[in-house]
Amino acid sequence: MGKTGQSTVDLNSPTEVKQAVPFEELDHMVPPIEKNKKKEEPPDRGSWKGKFDFLLSCVGYAIGLGNVWRFPYLCGKNGGGAFLIPYFLTLVFAGIPLFLLETSLGQFTSVGGLGVWKLIPMMKGVGLAAVVLSFWLNIYYIIIIAWALYYLFNSFGSNKKKKWQKVKDFTFIMYECLTDTTNLTSAVTEFWERNMHQLSSGLEEPGELRWPLVGTLALAWVLVYFSIWKGVEWTGKVVYFSATYPYFMLFILFFRGVTLPGAIDGIRFYITPDFNKLIRSEVWLDAATQIFFSYGLGLGSLIALGSYNSYNNDVYRDSIIVCCINSCTSMFAGFVIFSIVGFMSYITKKPVQELAASGPGLAFLAYPQAVTQLPMSSLWAILFFSMLMMLGLDSQFCTVEGFITALMDEYPLLLRKRKKIFILIVCFISFIIGFSNITQGVFTFSAIEMTPLSLGKYVYPLWGQAIGWLMALSSMILIPGYTVYMFCTTKGNIKQRWQRMTTSLEDEKPSRHEERTHAGSVGEAPV
């Protein structure tokens, strides 16, 4: 047997003598087994730094083009003030709960839209479907920003007799004080169809790329890239400008709009309730569609934005604030838009309901018609199209951030250390695919609509609509597909497979939260 103070100990084995390690050196020794088990740690995923970073990011993401060009139209079309009844019912019982659910799930798990499904593995197909859906959305949504940039650049110049470009036999004049209002619509429509798009006869004739739009699309992707390339710490600074700038423009356009002759007629059409329309199912469907469209639900972006919160952030308060701001912005934008529509009704002597439009028709046809009749028309065009650009931009880069976060959290060791390169590759690939939307043919990605598509009098061919259905199915098929895949690849009998498919996966290491004080259940989290 060994003696006290000696560094060797006699073991019972007659053939083995081992060195004893002094007690004070034990903490500095790493057992060989644990040394081999040590894994490479992924880089830090980052978190919001400013007090209002998350709040403004959600505001910028949720408040987009749909608030300005879709909600006012739906409100006027579906009974004016009466439309607010199904709208707010859907908001209370679907919009706010789902908004809170997505942001709180991200905050609790601290992962993006794919990793969050470790809570119920068999439903990971929902996350995959959201990733594919956001990929398609990123490609065609940014086209609207490219259009806005095109109009914005063409808005600079003199107020009268401004010739934008000659194509074939047409001279497109947008900012011209016209005395004959019968030519007003045709001048703006010609610019939209023959100048910017140079539309061909149909989808089967894609024609050439519109190189000016290639340039504005490239600029839009550059803006998106440099908004998110350094992570959420940088994005949190960008949204202080991108999320607040549209409000300054809305207030300026509001005060200008309500002072125009005929504005009161447009506003009256916007707010006058027609309760008889509430018996129509399409009114309630429009309200639900607007809530889901405006709040960006189901894309995984809200999960990603919430995942960068500290564990104890009051996400319930933030969700209520964002939802209230979103809906109030939609209603306020209606006053801005319908004051302009009322002015157009006064100028053209046409009823307001005939001039009210939705989507691109409102932004790129109806509003330009109005500014041609205003003093300093270039100024009002610059304010409007810069507002459209910023409204679309922060919604776009937050959706791209959701897509990027989902993949980087799924493959942290591979992608996080190469984040800037990975984002650059995603933006470049999306930019190239986006060329399909800026040819002379009718816009390919519009074919994703569920009803037979038409553009004016042109009806899309069957094969074009089939492309749209394939794009839609490319996301939906992943939900049942992944469930079947997991069932087939999981070992064990049916009961054991079902248990593994519905039991949440434990983290090998808890998610990094500086303020996290426990690893409790969802019910214990202050959400």
Short mmCIF file of C-alpha atoms in Angstrom, two decimals:
data_model
loop_
_atom_site.label_atom_id
_atom_site.label_comp_id
_atom_site.label_asym_id
_atom_site.label_seq_id
_atom_site.Cartn_x
_atom_site.Cartn_y
_atom_site.Cartn_z
CA MET A 1 0.00 0.00 0.00
CA GLY A 2 1.21 3.50 -0.62
CA LYS A 3 2.12 6.05 2.02
CA THR A 4 0.67 9.48 2.62
CA GLY A 5 2.48 12.17 0.63
CA GLN A 6 3.93 9.78 -1.91
CA SER A 7 3.07 10.06 -5.58
CA THR A 8 2.72 6.35 -6.28
CA VAL A 9 0.22 3.79 -5.08
CA ASP A 10 0.59 0.01 -5.00
CA LEU A 11 -2.42 -1.65 -6.63
CA ASN A 12 -3.68 -5.13 -5.86
CA SER A 13 -2.63 -6.25 -9.32
CA PRO A 14 0.85 -7.85 -9.11
CA THR A 15 1.78 -6.60 -12.55
CA GLU A 16 0.51 -2.99 -12.57
CA VAL A 17 1.66 0.18 -10.88
CA LYS A 18 -0.09 3.47 -11.76
CA GLN A 19 0.82 7.08 -11.08
CA ALA A 20 -1.52 8.85 -8.66
CA VAL A 21 -2.49 12.38 -9.62
CA PRO A 22 -2.16 15.09 -6.97
CA PHE A 23 -5.60 16.41 -5.94
CA GLU A 24 -4.89 20.02 -6.91
CA GLU A 25 -4.23 18.97 -10.53
CA LEU A 26 -7.47 17.05 -11.07
CA ASP A 27 -9.43 20.09 -12.33
CA HIS A 28 -6.88 20.68 -15.06
CA MET A 29 -6.96 17.16 -16.43
CA VAL A 30 -9.33 16.17 -19.25
CA PRO A 31 -10.23 12.48 -19.37
CA PRO A 32 -9.39 10.91 -22.72
CA ILE A 33 -12.99 9.79 -23.30
CA GLU A 34 -14.45 13.29 -22.77
CA LYS A 35 -11.70 14.76 -24.90
CA ASN A 36 -12.77 12.59 -27.81
CA LYS A 37 -16.41 13.50 -27.28
CA LYS A 38 -15.82 17.24 -27.45
CA LYS A 39 -17.60 18.65 -30.49
CA GLU A 40 -17.02 21.76 -32.53
CA GLU A 41 -19.23 24.59 -31.32
CA PRO A 42 -21.18 26.55 -33.97
CA PRO A 43 -20.71 30.33 -34.08
CA ASP A 44 -23.08 32.48 -32.04
CA ARG A 45 -26.36 33.06 -33.91
CA GLY A 46 -26.76 36.60 -32.54
CA SER A 47 -29.65 38.39 -30.85
CA TRP A 48 -31.48 41.70 -30.86
CA LYS A 49 -29.44 44.38 -29.09
CA GLY A 50 -31.70 47.45 -29.05
CA LYS A 51 -34.85 47.78 -26.96
CA PHE A 52 -37.10 48.25 -29.99
CA ASP A 53 -35.25 46.13 -32.56
CA PHE A 54 -37.69 43.23 -32.44
CA LEU A 55 -40.76 45.46 -32.28
CA LEU A 56 -39.74 47.56 -35.29
CA SER A 57 -38.67 44.49 -37.25
CA CYS A 58 -42.13 42.97 -36.79
CA VAL A 59 -43.76 46.29 -37.70
CA GLY A 60 -41.64 46.55 -40.85
CA TYR A 61 -42.33 42.92 -41.77
CA ALA A 62 -46.09 42.98 -41.19
CA ILE A 63 -46.82 46.43 -42.63
CA GLY A 64 -46.25 46.20 -46.35
CA LEU A 65 -47.84 46.80 -49.70
CA GLY A 66 -51.04 44.98 -48.75
CA ASN A 67 -51.84 47.64 -46.15
CA VAL A 68 -51.72 50.40 -48.75
CA TRP A 69 -53.11 48.87 -51.92
CA ARG A 70 -55.22 45.93 -50.80
CA PHE A 71 -57.01 46.75 -47.54
CA PRO A 72 -58.52 50.08 -48.73
CA TYR A 73 -59.83 48.40 -51.88
CA LEU A 74 -61.36 45.48 -49.95
CA CYS A 75 -62.94 47.87 -47.47
CA GLY A 76 -64.56 49.93 -50.21
CA LYS A 77 -65.63 46.85 -52.16
CA ASN A 78 -67.10 44.92 -49.22
CA GLY A 79 -69.36 47.40 -47.52
CA GLY A 80 -67.10 50.22 -46.32
CA GLY A 81 -67.18 50.49 -42.55
CA ALA A 82 -69.21 47.27 -42.33
CA PHE A 83 -66.15 45.36 -43.57
CA LEU A 84 -64.42 46.19 -40.27
CA ILE A 85 -66.75 43.75 -38.47
CA PRO A 86 -65.44 40.54 -40.14
CA TYR A 87 -61.96 42.10 -40.31
CA PHE A 88 -61.66 42.69 -36.55
CA LEU A 89 -63.36 39.39 -35.67
CA THR A 90 -60.76 37.56 -37.76
CA LEU A 91 -58.01 39.68 -36.22
CA VAL A 92 -59.05 38.87 -32.64
CA PHE A 93 -59.75 35.16 -33.12
CA ALA A 94 -57.06 34.29 -35.69
CA GLY A 95 -54.57 37.06 -36.46
CA ILE A 96 -53.37 38.01 -32.97
CA PRO A 97 -53.30 34.43 -31.57
CA LEU A 98 -51.32 33.09 -34.54
CA PHE A 99 -48.96 36.08 -34.51
CA LEU A 100 -48.32 35.50 -30.79
CA LEU A 101 -47.95 31.75 -31.34
CA GLU A 102 -45.26 32.11 -34.00
CA THR A 103 -43.19 34.76 -32.21
CA SER A 104 -43.40 33.00 -28.83
CA LEU A 105 -42.42 29.64 -30.34
CA GLY A 106 -39.35 31.26 -31.84
CA GLN A 107 -38.51 32.98 -28.57
CA PHE A 108 -38.91 29.78 -26.50
CA THR A 109 -36.88 27.49 -28.75
CA SER A 110 -34.36 30.06 -30.03
CA VAL A 111 -34.32 28.44 -33.49
CA GLY A 112 -35.83 29.23 -36.89
CA GLY A 113 -38.80 27.86 -38.77
CA LEU A 114 -37.34 24.36 -39.28
CA GLY A 115 -35.74 23.67 -35.90
CA VAL A 116 -38.84 24.73 -34.00
CA TRP A 117 -40.55 21.52 -35.11
CA LYS A 118 -38.39 19.50 -32.75
CA LEU A 119 -41.39 20.04 -30.47
CA ILE A 120 -43.35 17.59 -32.68
CA PRO A 121 -40.98 16.00 -35.21
CA MET A 122 -43.60 14.52 -37.54
CA MET A 123 -44.82 18.02 -38.44
CA LYS A 124 -41.46 19.25 -39.67
CA GLY A 125 -42.97 19.16 -43.14
CA VAL A 126 -44.89 22.31 -42.17
CA GLY A 127 -41.55 24.03 -41.64
CA LEU A 128 -40.22 22.72 -44.94
CA ALA A 129 -43.36 23.93 -46.73
CA ALA A 130 -42.94 27.38 -45.18
CA VAL A 131 -39.31 27.53 -46.33
CA VAL A 132 -40.26 26.65 -49.92
CA LEU A 133 -43.17 29.11 -49.84
CA SER A 134 -40.96 31.94 -48.57
CA PHE A 135 -38.42 31.12 -51.31
CA TRP A 136 -41.05 31.61 -54.03
CA LEU A 137 -42.40 34.69 -52.28
CA ASN A 138 -38.94 36.25 -52.10
CA ILE A 139 -38.58 35.87 -55.87
CA TYR A 140 -41.80 37.54 -57.00
CA TYR A 141 -42.50 40.02 -54.18
CA ILE A 142 -39.29 41.91 -54.88
CA ILE A 143 -40.44 42.47 -58.47
CA ILE A 144 -42.89 45.06 -57.11
CA ILE A 145 -39.97 46.86 -55.47
CA ALA A 146 -38.19 46.83 -58.83
CA TRP A 147 -41.28 48.40 -60.44
CA ALA A 148 -41.42 51.06 -57.72
CA LEU A 149 -37.75 51.87 -58.27
CA TYR A 150 -38.36 52.17 -62.03
CA TYR A 151 -41.20 54.64 -61.47
CA LEU A 152 -39.17 56.44 -58.80
CA PHE A 153 -36.22 57.04 -61.13
CA ASN A 154 -38.58 58.25 -63.86
CA SER A 155 -40.23 60.65 -61.41
CA PHE A 156 -37.23 62.99 -61.33
CA GLY A 157 -37.42 65.83 -63.82
CA SER A 158 -39.55 68.74 -64.91
CA ASN A 159 -43.22 68.88 -64.04
CA LYS A 160 -44.51 69.53 -67.57
CA LYS A 161 -43.94 67.88 -70.92
CA LYS A 162 -41.73 65.21 -69.40
CA LYS A 163 -41.10 62.49 -71.98
CA TRP A 164 -40.03 59.28 -70.34
CA GLN A 165 -39.17 57.11 -73.30
CA LYS A 166 -40.28 56.43 -76.89
CA VAL A 167 -41.11 52.89 -77.82
CA LYS A 168 -42.17 52.14 -81.38
CA ASP A 169 -44.81 54.73 -82.33
CA PHE A 170 -45.77 55.70 -78.77
CA THR A 171 -44.57 58.76 -76.94
CA PHE A 172 -45.19 58.12 -73.27
CA ILE A 173 -45.81 61.25 -71.29
CA MET A 174 -46.60 60.84 -67.63
CA TYR A 175 -46.09 64.16 -65.93
CA GLU A 176 -48.02 66.39 -68.29
CA CYS A 177 -50.75 68.81 -67.38
CA LEU A 178 -53.47 67.39 -69.59
CA THR A 179 -56.47 69.48 -70.45
CA ASP A 180 -58.31 66.64 -72.15
CA THR A 181 -59.00 64.17 -69.34
CA THR A 182 -60.19 61.50 -71.77
CA ASN A 183 -56.55 60.85 -72.66
CA LEU A 184 -55.47 60.71 -69.03
CA THR A 185 -55.99 57.00 -68.46
CA SER A 186 -54.53 55.95 -71.79
CA ALA A 187 -51.29 57.90 -71.26
CA VAL A 188 -50.59 56.21 -67.91
CA THR A 189 -51.71 52.80 -69.16
CA GLU A 190 -49.46 53.10 -72.20
CA PHE A 191 -46.51 53.84 -69.94
CA TRP A 192 -47.28 50.77 -67.81
CA GLU A 193 -47.82 48.37 -70.70
CA ARG A 194 -45.61 49.73 -73.49
CA ASN A 195 -42.81 51.53 -71.73
CA MET A 196 -41.97 49.59 -68.57
CA HIS A 197 -43.11 46.10 -69.59
CA GLN A 198 -43.36 46.27 -73.37
CA LEU A 199 -45.86 43.45 -73.09
CA SER A 200 -45.96 40.77 -75.74
CA SER A 201 -49.14 39.06 -76.91
CA GLY A 202 -49.01 36.37 -74.23
CA LEU A 203 -47.16 33.96 -71.98
CA GLU A 204 -46.10 31.84 -74.96
CA GLU A 205 -44.10 34.80 -76.27
CA PRO A 206 -41.71 35.74 -73.43
CA GLY A 207 -39.74 38.09 -75.66
CA GLU A 208 -36.60 39.75 -74.36
CA LEU A 209 -35.52 40.76 -70.88
CA ARG A 210 -36.45 44.29 -69.94
CA TRP A 211 -32.95 45.48 -69.11
CA PRO A 212 -34.04 48.60 -67.18
CA LEU A 213 -36.03 46.28 -64.90
CA VAL A 214 -33.02 43.97 -64.62
CA GLY A 215 -31.12 46.97 -63.27
CA THR A 216 -33.80 47.96 -60.75
CA LEU A 217 -34.22 44.31 -59.69
CA ALA A 218 -30.46 44.05 -59.11
CA LEU A 219 -30.54 47.25 -57.05
CA ALA A 220 -33.42 45.89 -54.97
CA TRP A 221 -31.49 42.68 -54.20
CA VAL A 222 -28.40 44.73 -53.29
CA LEU A 223 -30.50 46.70 -50.81
CA VAL A 224 -31.88 43.48 -49.34
CA TYR A 225 -28.42 41.92 -49.04
CA PHE A 226 -26.89 44.87 -47.23
CA SER A 227 -29.89 45.02 -44.89
CA ILE A 228 -29.26 41.54 -43.46
CA TRP A 229 -25.66 40.56 -44.31
CA LYS A 230 -24.23 41.29 -40.84
CA GLY A 231 -26.95 39.54 -38.87
CA VAL A 232 -29.82 40.74 -36.73
CA GLU A 233 -27.63 43.21 -34.83
CA TRP A 234 -27.27 45.14 -38.10
CA THR A 235 -30.85 44.52 -39.27
CA GLY A 236 -32.08 45.93 -35.97
CA LYS A 237 -30.47 49.24 -36.91
CA VAL A 238 -31.80 49.24 -40.47
CA VAL A 239 -35.43 48.90 -39.40
CA TYR A 240 -35.28 52.12 -37.40
CA PHE A 241 -35.32 53.86 -40.78
CA SER A 242 -37.09 51.39 -43.07
CA ALA A 243 -40.04 50.84 -40.71
CA THR A 244 -40.62 54.51 -39.85
CA TYR A 245 -40.01 56.23 -43.22
CA PRO A 246 -43.35 55.08 -44.78
CA TYR A 247 -45.25 56.75 -41.92
CA PHE A 248 -43.72 60.14 -42.64
CA MET A 249 -44.71 59.73 -46.29
CA LEU A 250 -48.23 58.58 -45.42
CA PHE A 251 -48.83 61.63 -43.23
CA ILE A 252 -47.54 64.00 -45.92
CA LEU A 253 -49.69 62.33 -48.60
CA PHE A 254 -52.69 62.32 -46.24
CA PHE A 255 -52.61 66.07 -45.63
CA ARG A 256 -52.13 66.68 -49.36
CA GLY A 257 -54.91 64.26 -50.30
CA VAL A 258 -57.63 65.56 -47.99
CA THR A 259 -57.13 69.12 -49.32
CA LEU A 260 -57.88 68.07 -52.91
CA PRO A 261 -61.30 68.74 -54.48
CA GLY A 262 -63.51 65.67 -54.43
CA ALA A 263 -61.51 63.99 -51.62
CA ILE A 264 -64.55 63.90 -49.34
CA ASP A 265 -66.47 61.81 -51.90
CA GLY A 266 -63.74 59.17 -51.94
CA ILE A 267 -63.51 59.09 -48.13
CA ARG A 268 -67.29 58.85 -47.83
CA PHE A 269 -67.30 55.86 -50.19
CA TYR A 270 -64.52 54.29 -48.08
CA ILE A 271 -66.20 54.55 -44.67
CA THR A 272 -69.96 54.42 -45.41
CA PRO A 273 -71.20 51.03 -44.12
CA ASP A 274 -73.32 48.69 -46.21
CA PHE A 275 -74.36 45.97 -43.78
CA ASN A 276 -76.25 44.04 -46.46
CA LYS A 277 -72.92 42.84 -47.88
CA LEU A 278 -72.11 40.98 -44.65
CA ILE A 279 -74.44 38.16 -45.68
CA ARG A 280 -72.09 37.31 -48.56
CA SER A 281 -69.48 34.69 -47.75
CA GLU A 282 -66.82 36.28 -49.96
CA VAL A 283 -66.74 39.33 -47.67
CA TRP A 284 -65.72 37.17 -44.71
CA LEU A 285 -63.26 35.28 -46.89
CA ASP A 286 -61.67 38.56 -47.99
CA ALA A 287 -61.32 39.63 -44.35
CA ALA A 288 -59.57 36.38 -43.38
CA THR A 289 -57.35 36.48 -46.46
CA GLN A 290 -56.31 40.06 -45.69
CA ILE A 291 -55.35 39.19 -42.10
CA PHE A 292 -53.17 36.26 -43.16
CA PHE A 293 -51.70 38.19 -46.08
CA SER A 294 -50.97 41.35 -44.13
CA TYR A 295 -49.51 39.72 -41.02
CA GLY A 296 -47.28 37.33 -42.95
CA LEU A 297 -48.48 34.29 -41.05
CA GLY A 298 -47.27 30.79 -41.85
CA LEU A 299 -43.98 31.72 -43.55
CA GLY A 300 -41.66 31.08 -40.61
CA SER A 301 -40.41 34.67 -40.64
CA LEU A 302 -42.12 35.57 -37.36
CA ILE A 303 -40.60 32.47 -35.76
CA ALA A 304 -37.18 33.60 -36.95
CA LEU A 305 -37.63 37.17 -35.71
CA GLY A 306 -38.84 35.91 -32.31
CA SER A 307 -35.95 33.46 -32.02
CA TYR A 308 -33.49 36.34 -31.59
CA ASN A 309 -35.30 37.62 -28.49
CA SER A 310 -34.05 37.12 -24.97
CA TYR A 311 -35.92 34.33 -23.20
CA ASN A 312 -37.78 36.65 -20.83
CA ASN A 313 -38.88 39.24 -23.40
CA ASP A 314 -42.54 40.24 -23.07
CA VAL A 315 -43.57 38.85 -26.45
CA TYR A 316 -47.26 39.07 -25.54
CA ARG A 317 -47.02 42.85 -25.20
CA ASP A 318 -45.02 43.18 -28.41
CA SER A 319 -47.50 41.08 -30.40
CA ILE A 320 -50.47 43.18 -29.27
CA ILE A 321 -48.61 46.40 -30.13
CA VAL A 322 -47.59 45.19 -33.60
CA CYS A 323 -51.08 43.93 -34.45
CA CYS A 324 -52.68 47.19 -33.35
CA ILE A 325 -50.18 49.26 -35.36
CA ASN A 326 -50.73 47.06 -38.41
CA SER A 327 -54.51 47.33 -38.47
CA CYS A 328 -54.50 51.06 -37.66
CA THR A 329 -52.03 51.64 -40.49
CA SER A 330 -54.33 49.82 -42.91
CA MET A 331 -57.29 51.99 -41.94
CA PHE A 332 -55.24 55.19 -42.09
CA ALA A 333 -53.86 54.25 -45.52
CA GLY A 334 -57.46 53.95 -46.70
CA PHE A 335 -58.02 57.64 -46.05
CA VAL A 336 -54.87 58.48 -48.01
CA ILE A 337 -55.81 56.31 -50.98
CA PHE A 338 -59.51 57.18 -51.22
CA SER A 339 -58.85 60.90 -50.92
CA ILE A 340 -56.80 60.53 -54.11
CA VAL A 341 -59.47 58.32 -55.72
CA GLY A 342 -62.10 60.93 -54.85
CA PHE A 343 -59.96 63.57 -56.54
CA MET A 344 -59.71 61.36 -59.64
CA SER A 345 -63.50 61.01 -59.63
CA TYR A 346 -63.79 64.79 -59.53
CA ILE A 347 -61.38 65.21 -62.46
CA THR A 348 -62.68 62.43 -64.73
CA LYS A 349 -66.37 62.75 -63.79
CA LYS A 350 -66.51 59.00 -63.14
CA PRO A 351 -67.99 57.34 -60.02
CA VAL A 352 -65.58 56.42 -57.23
CA GLN A 353 -66.44 52.72 -57.35
CA GLU A 354 -65.40 52.60 -60.99
CA LEU A 355 -61.99 54.12 -60.25
CA ALA A 356 -61.20 52.13 -57.09
CA ALA A 357 -58.59 49.50 -57.87
CA SER A 358 -56.45 46.97 -56.03
CA GLY A 359 -52.85 45.79 -56.27
CA PRO A 360 -50.57 47.12 -59.03
CA GLY A 361 -53.54 48.80 -60.67
CA LEU A 362 -53.82 51.18 -57.74
CA ALA A 363 -50.12 51.90 -57.26
CA PHE A 364 -48.97 52.08 -60.86
CA LEU A 365 -52.11 53.22 -62.71
CA ALA A 366 -54.62 55.00 -60.46
CA TYR A 367 -52.16 57.03 -58.40
CA PRO A 368 -50.01 58.17 -61.37
CA GLN A 369 -53.22 59.34 -63.03
CA ALA A 370 -53.83 61.57 -60.03
CA VAL A 371 -50.35 63.07 -59.80
CA THR A 372 -50.50 64.18 -63.43
CA GLN A 373 -53.11 66.70 -62.30
CA LEU A 374 -51.22 68.04 -59.27
CA PRO A 375 -48.82 70.97 -59.07
CA MET A 376 -45.25 69.76 -58.46
CA SER A 377 -46.29 66.33 -59.73
CA SER A 378 -42.73 64.99 -59.66
CA LEU A 379 -42.48 65.67 -55.93
CA TRP A 380 -45.66 63.75 -55.10
CA ALA A 381 -44.60 60.88 -57.35
CA ILE A 382 -41.20 60.71 -55.63
CA LEU A 383 -42.81 60.66 -52.18
CA PHE A 384 -45.33 57.97 -53.15
CA PHE A 385 -42.99 55.59 -54.96
CA SER A 386 -40.25 55.95 -52.34
CA MET A 387 -42.87 55.01 -49.74
CA LEU A 388 -43.88 51.96 -51.81
CA MET A 389 -40.23 50.97 -52.13
CA MET A 390 -39.62 51.14 -48.38
CA LEU A 391 -42.88 49.37 -47.54
CA GLY A 392 -41.86 46.47 -49.73
CA LEU A 393 -38.19 46.47 -48.76
CA ASP A 394 -38.46 45.72 -45.04
CA SER A 395 -41.13 43.09 -45.65
CA GLN A 396 -38.80 41.55 -48.23
CA PHE A 397 -35.62 41.41 -46.19
CA CYS A 398 -37.44 40.13 -43.09
CA THR A 399 -38.88 37.29 -45.20
CA VAL A 400 -35.41 36.56 -46.60
CA GLU A 401 -34.08 36.62 -43.02
CA GLY A 402 -36.66 34.01 -42.06
CA PHE A 403 -35.54 31.78 -44.94
CA ILE A 404 -31.85 32.24 -44.10
CA THR A 405 -32.37 31.66 -40.36
CA ALA A 406 -34.28 28.41 -40.93
CA LEU A 407 -31.46 26.91 -43.00
CA MET A 408 -28.60 28.23 -40.86
CA ASP A 409 -30.14 26.82 -37.68
CA GLU A 410 -30.59 23.49 -39.46
CA TYR A 411 -26.91 23.39 -40.52
CA PRO A 412 -25.16 25.72 -38.03
CA LEU A 413 -21.63 24.33 -38.35
CA LEU A 414 -21.70 24.55 -42.13
CA LEU A 415 -23.52 27.84 -42.72
CA ARG A 416 -23.10 30.20 -39.76
CA LYS A 417 -19.38 30.73 -40.26
CA ARG A 418 -20.10 31.40 -43.96
CA LYS A 419 -23.17 33.55 -43.38
CA LYS A 420 -22.29 36.46 -45.68
CA ILE A 421 -21.40 34.14 -48.55
CA PHE A 422 -24.52 32.06 -48.01
CA ILE A 423 -26.79 35.13 -48.03
CA LEU A 424 -25.04 36.37 -51.18
CA ILE A 425 -25.64 33.04 -52.94
CA VAL A 426 -29.33 33.01 -51.95
CA CYS A 427 -29.82 36.58 -53.17
CA PHE A 428 -28.02 35.91 -56.45
CA ILE A 429 -29.96 32.71 -57.21
CA SER A 430 -33.26 34.46 -56.42
CA PHE A 431 -32.23 37.38 -58.64
CA ILE A 432 -31.53 35.05 -61.60
CA ILE A 433 -34.82 33.16 -61.18
CA GLY A 434 -36.59 36.51 -60.97
CA PHE A 435 -35.73 37.15 -64.63
CA SER A 436 -38.85 35.14 -65.48
CA ASN A 437 -40.88 38.05 -64.12
CA ILE A 438 -39.26 40.83 -66.12
CA THR A 439 -39.53 39.59 -69.68
CA GLN A 440 -41.92 41.03 -72.25
CA GLY A 441 -44.25 38.11 -71.68
CA VAL A 442 -47.03 38.22 -69.12
CA PHE A 443 -45.61 37.70 -65.65
CA THR A 444 -44.88 34.01 -65.10
CA PHE A 445 -45.11 33.98 -61.33
CA SER A 446 -48.57 35.50 -61.38
CA ALA A 447 -49.71 32.06 -62.50
CA ILE A 448 -49.65 30.84 -58.91
CA GLU A 449 -53.22 32.12 -58.37
CA MET A 450 -55.85 29.47 -57.72
CA THR A 451 -58.46 30.80 -60.17
CA PRO A 452 -58.14 30.90 -63.97
CA LEU A 453 -55.76 33.75 -64.60
CA SER A 454 -56.34 36.70 -66.81
CA LEU A 455 -54.65 40.02 -67.43
CA GLY A 456 -57.12 42.43 -68.93
CA LYS A 457 -58.68 40.49 -71.80
CA TYR A 458 -55.82 38.00 -72.02
CA VAL A 459 -56.47 34.59 -70.41
CA TYR A 460 -53.47 32.51 -69.43
CA PRO A 461 -53.00 29.20 -71.29
CA LEU A 462 -53.58 25.95 -69.46
CA TRP A 463 -49.87 25.09 -69.31
CA GLY A 464 -49.15 28.45 -67.66
CA GLN A 465 -51.72 27.77 -64.97
CA ALA A 466 -50.26 24.27 -64.55
CA ILE A 467 -46.90 25.87 -63.70
CA GLY A 468 -48.66 27.86 -61.00
CA TRP A 469 -50.21 24.74 -59.52
CA LEU A 470 -46.86 22.95 -59.53
CA MET A 471 -45.32 25.86 -57.65
CA ALA A 472 -48.13 25.75 -55.09
CA LEU A 473 -47.86 21.97 -54.69
CA SER A 474 -44.07 22.20 -54.28
CA SER A 475 -44.70 23.47 -50.75
CA MET A 476 -47.97 21.75 -49.82
CA ILE A 477 -46.79 18.24 -50.72
CA LEU A 478 -43.99 18.47 -48.17
CA ILE A 479 -46.40 18.41 -45.21
CA PRO A 480 -47.82 14.89 -45.71
CA GLY A 481 -44.66 13.84 -47.56
CA TYR A 482 -42.37 14.37 -44.57
CA THR A 483 -44.80 12.58 -42.23
CA VAL A 484 -44.76 9.53 -44.49
CA TYR A 485 -40.98 9.73 -44.85
CA MET A 486 -40.44 9.87 -41.09
CA PHE A 487 -42.83 6.99 -40.48
CA CYS A 488 -41.01 4.82 -43.01
CA THR A 489 -37.51 5.64 -41.72
CA THR A 490 -38.23 5.42 -37.98
CA LYS A 491 -37.37 2.07 -36.40
CA GLY A 492 -39.71 0.04 -34.21
CA ASN A 493 -43.31 -1.09 -34.31
CA ILE A 494 -46.19 1.23 -35.11
CA LYS A 495 -46.64 2.34 -31.50
CA GLN A 496 -42.94 3.05 -31.05
CA ARG A 497 -42.76 4.94 -34.33
CA TRP A 498 -45.77 7.07 -33.43
CA GLN A 499 -44.28 7.83 -30.03
CA ARG A 500 -40.98 8.95 -31.57
CA MET A 501 -42.79 11.02 -34.21
CA THR A 502 -44.90 12.89 -31.64
CA THR A 503 -42.39 13.26 -28.78
CA SER A 504 -40.33 16.44 -28.64
CA LEU A 505 -36.62 16.08 -29.15
CA GLU A 506 -34.28 17.04 -26.31
CA ASP A 507 -31.46 19.44 -27.05
CA GLU A 508 -27.96 18.11 -26.52
CA LYS A 509 -27.17 21.54 -25.19
CA PRO A 510 -29.73 24.16 -24.14
CA SER A 511 -30.18 27.10 -26.47
CA ARG A 512 -28.06 30.09 -25.53
CA HIS A 513 -30.13 32.62 -23.60
CA GLU A 514 -28.33 34.96 -21.27
CA GLU A 515 -31.51 35.64 -19.34
CA ARG A 516 -32.73 32.05 -19.26
CA THR A 517 -32.79 30.88 -15.68
CA HIS A 518 -34.31 27.45 -16.12
CA ALA A 519 -35.04 24.78 -18.66
CA GLY A 520 -38.69 24.44 -17.82
CA SER A 521 -41.71 23.70 -19.93
CA VAL A 522 -43.48 26.07 -22.29
CA GLY A 523 -45.97 26.89 -19.59
CA GLU A 524 -43.22 28.28 -17.40
CA ALA A 525 -41.94 30.73 -20.00
CA PRO A 526 -43.19 34.30 -19.47
CA VAL A 527 -44.76 34.63 -22.89
#
